[in-house]
PDB file of C-alpha atoms in Angstrom:
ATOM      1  CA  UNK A   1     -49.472   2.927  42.842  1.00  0.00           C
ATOM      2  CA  UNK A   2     -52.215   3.830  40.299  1.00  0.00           C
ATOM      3  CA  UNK A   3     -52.764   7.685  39.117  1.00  0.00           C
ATOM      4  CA  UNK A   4     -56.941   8.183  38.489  1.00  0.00           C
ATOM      5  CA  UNK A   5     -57.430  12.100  36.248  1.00  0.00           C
ATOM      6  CA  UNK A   6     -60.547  12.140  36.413  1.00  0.00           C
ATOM      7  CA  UNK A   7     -62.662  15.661  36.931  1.00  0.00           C
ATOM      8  CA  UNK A   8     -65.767  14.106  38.468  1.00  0.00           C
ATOM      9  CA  UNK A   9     -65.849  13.339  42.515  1.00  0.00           C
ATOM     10  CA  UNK A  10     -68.287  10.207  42.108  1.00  0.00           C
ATOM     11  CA  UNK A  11     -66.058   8.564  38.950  1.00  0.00           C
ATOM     12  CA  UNK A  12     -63.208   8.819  41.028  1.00  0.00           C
ATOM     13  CA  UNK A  13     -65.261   7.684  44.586  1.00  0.00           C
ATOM     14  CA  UNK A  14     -66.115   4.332  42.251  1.00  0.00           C
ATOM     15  CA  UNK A  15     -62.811   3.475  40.817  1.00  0.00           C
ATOM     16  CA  UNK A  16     -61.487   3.843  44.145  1.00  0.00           C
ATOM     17  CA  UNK A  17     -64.798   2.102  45.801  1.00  0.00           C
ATOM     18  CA  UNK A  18     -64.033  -0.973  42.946  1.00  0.00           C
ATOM     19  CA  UNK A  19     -60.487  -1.072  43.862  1.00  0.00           C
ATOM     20  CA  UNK A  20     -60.840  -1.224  47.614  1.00  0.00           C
ATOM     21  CA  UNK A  21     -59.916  -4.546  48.148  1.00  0.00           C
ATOM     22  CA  UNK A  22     -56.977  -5.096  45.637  1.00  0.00           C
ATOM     23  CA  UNK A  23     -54.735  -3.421  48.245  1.00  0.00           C
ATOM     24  CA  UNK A  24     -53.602  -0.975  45.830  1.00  0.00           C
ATOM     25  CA  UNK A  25     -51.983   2.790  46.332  1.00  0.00           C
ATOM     26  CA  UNK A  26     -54.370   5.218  44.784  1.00  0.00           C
ATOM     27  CA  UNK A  27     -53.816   9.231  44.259  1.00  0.00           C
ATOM     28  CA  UNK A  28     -55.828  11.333  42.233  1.00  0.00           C
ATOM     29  CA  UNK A  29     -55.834  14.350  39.671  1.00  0.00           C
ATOM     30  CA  UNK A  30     -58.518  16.361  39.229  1.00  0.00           C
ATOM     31  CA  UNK A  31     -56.913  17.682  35.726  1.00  0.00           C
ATOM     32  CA  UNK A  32     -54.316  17.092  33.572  1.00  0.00           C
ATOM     33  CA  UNK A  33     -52.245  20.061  34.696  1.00  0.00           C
ATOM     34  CA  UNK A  34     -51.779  18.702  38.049  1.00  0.00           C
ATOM     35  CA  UNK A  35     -51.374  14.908  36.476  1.00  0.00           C
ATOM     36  CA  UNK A  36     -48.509  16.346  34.875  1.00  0.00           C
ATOM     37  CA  UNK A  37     -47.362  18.044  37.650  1.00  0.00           C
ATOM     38  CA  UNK A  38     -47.131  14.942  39.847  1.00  0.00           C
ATOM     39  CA  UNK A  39     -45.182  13.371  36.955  1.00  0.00           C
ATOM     40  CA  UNK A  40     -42.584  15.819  36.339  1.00  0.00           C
ATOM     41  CA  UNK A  41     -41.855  15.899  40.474  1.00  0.00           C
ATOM     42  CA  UNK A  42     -40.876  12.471  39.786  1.00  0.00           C
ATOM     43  CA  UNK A  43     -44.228  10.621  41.004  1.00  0.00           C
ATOM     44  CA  UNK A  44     -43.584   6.860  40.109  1.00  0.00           C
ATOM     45  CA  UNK A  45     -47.175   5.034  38.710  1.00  0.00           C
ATOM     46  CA  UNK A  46     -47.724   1.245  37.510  1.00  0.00           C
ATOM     47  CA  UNK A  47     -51.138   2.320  35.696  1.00  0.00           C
ATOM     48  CA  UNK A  48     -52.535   6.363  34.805  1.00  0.00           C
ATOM     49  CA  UNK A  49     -56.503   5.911  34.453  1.00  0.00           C
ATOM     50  CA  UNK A  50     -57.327   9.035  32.430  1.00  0.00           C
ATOM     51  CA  UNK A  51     -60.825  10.531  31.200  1.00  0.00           C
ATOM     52  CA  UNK A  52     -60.730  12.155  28.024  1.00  0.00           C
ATOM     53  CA  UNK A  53     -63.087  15.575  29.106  1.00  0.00           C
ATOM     54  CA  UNK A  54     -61.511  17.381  31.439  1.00  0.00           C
ATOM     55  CA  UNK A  55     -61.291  20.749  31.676  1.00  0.00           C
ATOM     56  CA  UNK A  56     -58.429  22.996  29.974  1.00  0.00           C
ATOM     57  CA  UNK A  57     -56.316  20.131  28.652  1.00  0.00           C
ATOM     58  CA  UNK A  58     -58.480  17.192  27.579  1.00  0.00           C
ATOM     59  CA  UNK A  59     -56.689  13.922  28.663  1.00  0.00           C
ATOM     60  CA  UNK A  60     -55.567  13.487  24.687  1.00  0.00           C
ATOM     61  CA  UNK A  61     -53.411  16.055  25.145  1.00  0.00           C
ATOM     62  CA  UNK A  62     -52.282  15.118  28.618  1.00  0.00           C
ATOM     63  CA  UNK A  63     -51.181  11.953  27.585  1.00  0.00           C
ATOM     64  CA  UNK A  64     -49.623  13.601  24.633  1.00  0.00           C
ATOM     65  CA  UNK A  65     -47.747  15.555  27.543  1.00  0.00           C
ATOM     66  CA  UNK A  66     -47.233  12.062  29.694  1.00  0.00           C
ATOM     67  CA  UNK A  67     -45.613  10.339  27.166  1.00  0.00           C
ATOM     68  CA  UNK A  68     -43.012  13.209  26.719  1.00  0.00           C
ATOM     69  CA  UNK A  69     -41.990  12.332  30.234  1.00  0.00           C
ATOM     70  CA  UNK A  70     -42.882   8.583  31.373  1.00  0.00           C
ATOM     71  CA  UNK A  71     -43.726   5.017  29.275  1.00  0.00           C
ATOM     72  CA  UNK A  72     -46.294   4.516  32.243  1.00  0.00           C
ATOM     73  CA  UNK A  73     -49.082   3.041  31.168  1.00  0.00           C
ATOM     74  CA  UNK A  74     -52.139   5.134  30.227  1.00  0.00           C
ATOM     75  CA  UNK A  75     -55.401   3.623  30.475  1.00  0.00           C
ATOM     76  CA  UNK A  76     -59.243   5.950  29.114  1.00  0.00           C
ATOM     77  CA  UNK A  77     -61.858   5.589  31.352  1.00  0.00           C
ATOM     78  CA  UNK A  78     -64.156   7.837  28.895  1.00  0.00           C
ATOM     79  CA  UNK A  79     -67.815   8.069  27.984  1.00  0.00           C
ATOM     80  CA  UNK A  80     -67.099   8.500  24.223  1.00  0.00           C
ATOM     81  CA  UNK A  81     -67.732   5.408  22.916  1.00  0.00           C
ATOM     82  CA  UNK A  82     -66.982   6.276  19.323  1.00  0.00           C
ATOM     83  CA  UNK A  83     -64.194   4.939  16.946  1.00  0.00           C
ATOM     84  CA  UNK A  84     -62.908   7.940  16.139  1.00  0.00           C
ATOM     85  CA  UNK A  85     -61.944   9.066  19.653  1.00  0.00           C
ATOM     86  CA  UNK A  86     -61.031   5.781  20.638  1.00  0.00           C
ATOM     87  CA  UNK A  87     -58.066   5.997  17.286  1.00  0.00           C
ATOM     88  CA  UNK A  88     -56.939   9.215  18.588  1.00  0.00           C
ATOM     89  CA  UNK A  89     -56.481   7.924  21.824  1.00  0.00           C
ATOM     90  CA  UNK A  90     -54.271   4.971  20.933  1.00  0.00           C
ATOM     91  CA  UNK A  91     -52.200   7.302  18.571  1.00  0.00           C
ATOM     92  CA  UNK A  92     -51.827   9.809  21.524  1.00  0.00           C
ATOM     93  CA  UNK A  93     -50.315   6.926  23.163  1.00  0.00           C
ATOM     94  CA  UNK A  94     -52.697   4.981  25.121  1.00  0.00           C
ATOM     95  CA  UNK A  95     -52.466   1.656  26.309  1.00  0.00           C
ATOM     96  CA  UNK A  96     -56.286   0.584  26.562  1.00  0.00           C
ATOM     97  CA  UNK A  97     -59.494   2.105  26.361  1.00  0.00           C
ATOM     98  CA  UNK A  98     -62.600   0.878  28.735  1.00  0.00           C
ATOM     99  CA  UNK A  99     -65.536   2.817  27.757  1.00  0.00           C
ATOM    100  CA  UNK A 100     -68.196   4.339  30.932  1.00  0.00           C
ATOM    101  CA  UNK A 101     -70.478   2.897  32.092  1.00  0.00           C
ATOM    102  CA  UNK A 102     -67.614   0.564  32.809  1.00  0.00           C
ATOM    103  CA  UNK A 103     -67.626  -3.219  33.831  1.00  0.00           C
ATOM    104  CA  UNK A 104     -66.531  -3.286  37.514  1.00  0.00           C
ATOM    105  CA  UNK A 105     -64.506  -6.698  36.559  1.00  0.00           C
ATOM    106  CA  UNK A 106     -62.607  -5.396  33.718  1.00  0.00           C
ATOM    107  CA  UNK A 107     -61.233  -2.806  35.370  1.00  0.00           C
ATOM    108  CA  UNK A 108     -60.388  -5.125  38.338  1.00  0.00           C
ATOM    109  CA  UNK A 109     -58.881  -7.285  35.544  1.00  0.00           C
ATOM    110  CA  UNK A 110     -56.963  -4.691  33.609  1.00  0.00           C
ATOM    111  CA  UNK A 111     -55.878  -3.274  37.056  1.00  0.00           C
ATOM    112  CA  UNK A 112     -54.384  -5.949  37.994  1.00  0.00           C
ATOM    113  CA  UNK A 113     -52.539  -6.760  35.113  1.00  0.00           C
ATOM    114  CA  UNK A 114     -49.977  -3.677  35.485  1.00  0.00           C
ATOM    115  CA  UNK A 115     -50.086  -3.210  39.064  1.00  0.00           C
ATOM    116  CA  UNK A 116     -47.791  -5.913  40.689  1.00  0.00           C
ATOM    117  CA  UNK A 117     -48.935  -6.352  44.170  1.00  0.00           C
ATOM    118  CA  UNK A 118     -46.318  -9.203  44.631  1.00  0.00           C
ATOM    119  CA  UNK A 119     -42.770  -9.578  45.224  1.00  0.00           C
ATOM    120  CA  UNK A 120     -42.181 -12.941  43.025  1.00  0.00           C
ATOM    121  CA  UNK A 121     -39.694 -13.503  40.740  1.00  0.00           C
ATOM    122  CA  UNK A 122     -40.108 -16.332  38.516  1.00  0.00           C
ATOM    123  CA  UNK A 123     -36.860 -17.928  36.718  1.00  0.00           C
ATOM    124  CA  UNK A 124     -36.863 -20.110  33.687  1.00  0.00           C
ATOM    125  CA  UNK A 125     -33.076 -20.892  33.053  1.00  0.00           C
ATOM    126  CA  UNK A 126     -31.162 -17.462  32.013  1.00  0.00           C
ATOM    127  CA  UNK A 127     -34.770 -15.755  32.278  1.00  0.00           C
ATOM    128  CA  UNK A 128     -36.158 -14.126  35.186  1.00  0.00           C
ATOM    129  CA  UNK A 129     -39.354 -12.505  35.665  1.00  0.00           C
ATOM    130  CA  UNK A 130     -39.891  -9.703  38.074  1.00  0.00           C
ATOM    131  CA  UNK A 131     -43.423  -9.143  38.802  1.00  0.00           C
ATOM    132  CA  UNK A 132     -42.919  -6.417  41.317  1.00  0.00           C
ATOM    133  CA  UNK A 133     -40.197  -4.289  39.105  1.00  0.00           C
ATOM    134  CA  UNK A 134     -42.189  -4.908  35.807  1.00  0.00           C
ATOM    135  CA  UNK A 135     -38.900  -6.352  34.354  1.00  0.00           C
ATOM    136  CA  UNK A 136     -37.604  -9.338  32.441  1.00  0.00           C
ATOM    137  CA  UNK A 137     -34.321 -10.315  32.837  1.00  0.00           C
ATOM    138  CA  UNK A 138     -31.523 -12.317  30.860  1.00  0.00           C
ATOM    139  CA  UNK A 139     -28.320 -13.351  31.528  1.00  0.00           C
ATOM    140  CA  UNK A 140     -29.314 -10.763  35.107  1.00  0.00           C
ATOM    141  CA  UNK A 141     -29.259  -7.646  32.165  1.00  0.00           C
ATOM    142  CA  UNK A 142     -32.572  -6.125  32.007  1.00  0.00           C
ATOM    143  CA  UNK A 143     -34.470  -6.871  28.672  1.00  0.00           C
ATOM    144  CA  UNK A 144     -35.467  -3.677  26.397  1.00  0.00           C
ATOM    145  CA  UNK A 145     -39.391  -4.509  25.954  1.00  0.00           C
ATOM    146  CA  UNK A 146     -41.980  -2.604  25.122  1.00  0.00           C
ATOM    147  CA  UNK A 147     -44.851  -2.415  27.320  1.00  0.00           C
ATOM    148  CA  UNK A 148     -47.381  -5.139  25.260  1.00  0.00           C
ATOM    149  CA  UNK A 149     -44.260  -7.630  24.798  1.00  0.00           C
ATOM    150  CA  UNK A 150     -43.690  -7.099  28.428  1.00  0.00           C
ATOM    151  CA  UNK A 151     -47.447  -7.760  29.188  1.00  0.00           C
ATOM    152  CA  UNK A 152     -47.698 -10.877  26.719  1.00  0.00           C
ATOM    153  CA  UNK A 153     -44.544 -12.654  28.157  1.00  0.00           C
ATOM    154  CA  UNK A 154     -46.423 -11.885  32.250  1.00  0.00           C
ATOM    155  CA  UNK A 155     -49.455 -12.902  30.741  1.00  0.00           C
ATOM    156  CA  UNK A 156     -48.250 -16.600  29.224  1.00  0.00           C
ATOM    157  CA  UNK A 157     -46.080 -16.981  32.171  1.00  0.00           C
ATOM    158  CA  UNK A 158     -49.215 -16.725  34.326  1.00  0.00           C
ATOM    159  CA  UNK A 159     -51.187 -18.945  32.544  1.00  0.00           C
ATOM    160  CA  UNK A 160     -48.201 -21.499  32.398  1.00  0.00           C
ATOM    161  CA  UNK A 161     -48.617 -24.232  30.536  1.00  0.00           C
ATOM    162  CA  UNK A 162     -51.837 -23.231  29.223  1.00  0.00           C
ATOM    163  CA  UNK A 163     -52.287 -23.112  25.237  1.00  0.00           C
ATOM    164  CA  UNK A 164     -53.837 -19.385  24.818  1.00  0.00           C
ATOM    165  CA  UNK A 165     -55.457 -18.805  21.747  1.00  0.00           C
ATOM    166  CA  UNK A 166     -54.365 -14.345  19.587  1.00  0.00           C
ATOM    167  CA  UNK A 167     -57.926 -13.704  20.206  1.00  0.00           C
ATOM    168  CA  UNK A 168     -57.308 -14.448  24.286  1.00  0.00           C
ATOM    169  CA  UNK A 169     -54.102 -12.892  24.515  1.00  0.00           C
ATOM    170  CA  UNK A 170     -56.269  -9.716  22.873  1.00  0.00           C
ATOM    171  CA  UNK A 171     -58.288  -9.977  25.263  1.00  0.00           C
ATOM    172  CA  UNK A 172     -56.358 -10.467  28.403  1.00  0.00           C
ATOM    173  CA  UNK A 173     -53.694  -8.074  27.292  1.00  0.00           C
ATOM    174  CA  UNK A 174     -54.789  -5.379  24.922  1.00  0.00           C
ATOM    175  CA  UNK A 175     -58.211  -5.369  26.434  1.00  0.00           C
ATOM    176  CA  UNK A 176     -61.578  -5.941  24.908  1.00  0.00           C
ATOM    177  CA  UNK A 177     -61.589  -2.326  22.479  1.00  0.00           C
ATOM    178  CA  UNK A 178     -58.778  -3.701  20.899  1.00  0.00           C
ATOM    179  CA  UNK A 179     -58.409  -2.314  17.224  1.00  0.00           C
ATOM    180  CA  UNK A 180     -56.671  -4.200  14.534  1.00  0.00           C
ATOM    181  CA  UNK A 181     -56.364  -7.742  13.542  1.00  0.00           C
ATOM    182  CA  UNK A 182     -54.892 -11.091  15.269  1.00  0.00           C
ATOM    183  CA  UNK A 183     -51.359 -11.123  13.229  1.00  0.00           C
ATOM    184  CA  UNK A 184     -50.552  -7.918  15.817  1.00  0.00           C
ATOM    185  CA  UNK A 185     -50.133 -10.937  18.337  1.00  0.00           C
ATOM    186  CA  UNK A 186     -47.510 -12.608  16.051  1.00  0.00           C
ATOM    187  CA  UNK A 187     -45.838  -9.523  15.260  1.00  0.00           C
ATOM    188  CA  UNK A 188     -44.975  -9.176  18.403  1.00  0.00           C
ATOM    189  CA  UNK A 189     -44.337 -12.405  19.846  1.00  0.00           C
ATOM    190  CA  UNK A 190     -41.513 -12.470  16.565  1.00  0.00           C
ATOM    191  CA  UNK A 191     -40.088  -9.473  18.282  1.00  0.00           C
ATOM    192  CA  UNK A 192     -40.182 -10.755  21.670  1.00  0.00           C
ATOM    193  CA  UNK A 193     -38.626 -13.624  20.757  1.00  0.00           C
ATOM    194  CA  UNK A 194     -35.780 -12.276  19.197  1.00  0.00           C
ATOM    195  CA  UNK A 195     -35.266 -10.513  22.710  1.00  0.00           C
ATOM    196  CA  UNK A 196     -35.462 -13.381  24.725  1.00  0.00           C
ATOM    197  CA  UNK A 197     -32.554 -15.435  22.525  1.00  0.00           C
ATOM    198  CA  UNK A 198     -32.152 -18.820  23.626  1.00  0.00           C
ATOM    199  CA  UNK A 199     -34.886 -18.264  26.028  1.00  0.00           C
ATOM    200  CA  UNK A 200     -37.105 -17.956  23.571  1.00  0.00           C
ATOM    201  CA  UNK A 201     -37.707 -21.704  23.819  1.00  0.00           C
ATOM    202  CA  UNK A 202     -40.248 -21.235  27.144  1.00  0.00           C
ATOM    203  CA  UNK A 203     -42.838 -19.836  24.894  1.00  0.00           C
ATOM    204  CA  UNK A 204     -44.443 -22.513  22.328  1.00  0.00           C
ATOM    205  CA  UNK A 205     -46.507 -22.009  19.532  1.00  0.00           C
ATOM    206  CA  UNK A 206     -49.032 -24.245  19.361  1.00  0.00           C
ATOM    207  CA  UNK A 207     -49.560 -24.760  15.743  1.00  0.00           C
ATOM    208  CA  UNK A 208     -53.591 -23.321  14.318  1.00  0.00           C
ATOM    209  CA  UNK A 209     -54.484 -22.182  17.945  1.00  0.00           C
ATOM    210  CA  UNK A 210     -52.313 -20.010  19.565  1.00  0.00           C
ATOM    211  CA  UNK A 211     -48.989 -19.959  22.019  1.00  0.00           C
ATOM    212  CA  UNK A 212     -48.073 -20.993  25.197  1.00  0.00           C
ATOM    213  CA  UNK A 213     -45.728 -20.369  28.137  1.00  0.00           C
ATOM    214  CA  UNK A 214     -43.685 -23.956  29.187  1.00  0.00           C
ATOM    215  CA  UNK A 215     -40.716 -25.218  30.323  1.00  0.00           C
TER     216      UNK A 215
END
């Protein structure tokens, strides 16, 4: 289930017109008071879609709010295109930021990534994958991972055995306003690694290009 905050009737009639065929749960918020609200009676989201301008508390300080409560992944749908508010953002603890008028496919894309439609679990050895929890799993203990090594490891396990360059795994998991530089990828495949333990062997590094998900 995906939460859209969004103050305008025809943003939210599009996302939800875009999304119509992903077979995905939608509810909406018209601010950030009743966003909250939903949250704090215990409301359970894969993916918040949140406009900066709404009105009373802009969605910086909603997700401000959000992440007091729930890790749930925030995504701005916003039309402020500028660096500045795309900064704040992150540090108020977004996820992604797709700037309006939006690309119908990237949000299909980025949609998709955190909202697991399917009941598969995948298992490499002592590792398990649970697509439809969000979860990695080793030894059967859950693994403590933060939301982007939780998206890398889904994203190289989907693309199995295929070498994926920093700048793709940008791309396919950070999204494409990504702000910093490629050594964030390594930083936190190091990490991820360390997680995994003797697991750690599924994911390669392919040596001048990038990393990859094997058995």
């Amino acid at each position: 289930m995906i939460l859209i905050v969004e103050d305008t009737a025809h943003i939210r009639k599009l996302i939800k017109a875009v999304l119509k065929d992903e077979n995905i749960e939608i509810e909406e918020a018209v601010t950030g008071e009743e966003a909250i609200d939903k949250i704090q009676q215990g409301k359970k989201y894969e993916l918040i879609l949140m406009d900066i301008m709404l009105p009373k508390i802009d969605g910086i300080s909603t997700t401000q709010k959000i992440r007091e409560i729930t890790e749930t992944p925030v995504i701005f749908l916003t039309a402020l295109s500028d660096e500045k508010n795309q900064i704040i953002a992150y540090e108020s603890g977004a996820d992604g930021y797709i700037t309006k008028p939006f690309s119908k496919e990237i949000l299909k894309s980025i949609v998709r990534r955190y909202v697991f439609k399917s009941g598969v679990i995948k298992k490499y050895g002592d590792l398990e994958i649970n697509k439809k929890s969000g979860k990695g799993l080793l030894n059967k203990e859950e693994i403590t991972l933060t939301i982007k090594e939780r998206d890398i490891l889904f994203y190289l396990e989907e693309n199995k055995g295929i070498v994926k360059t920093r700048e793709q795994i940008i791309s396919g998991v950070w999204g494409y306003d990504f702000i910093g530089t490629d050594r964030t990828v390594d930083k936190h495949l190091t990490r991820l690694r360390e997680k995994l333990n003797s697991c750690s062997k599924y994911i390669k590094t392919v040596k001048a290009i990038g990393y990859k998900f094997e058995e």
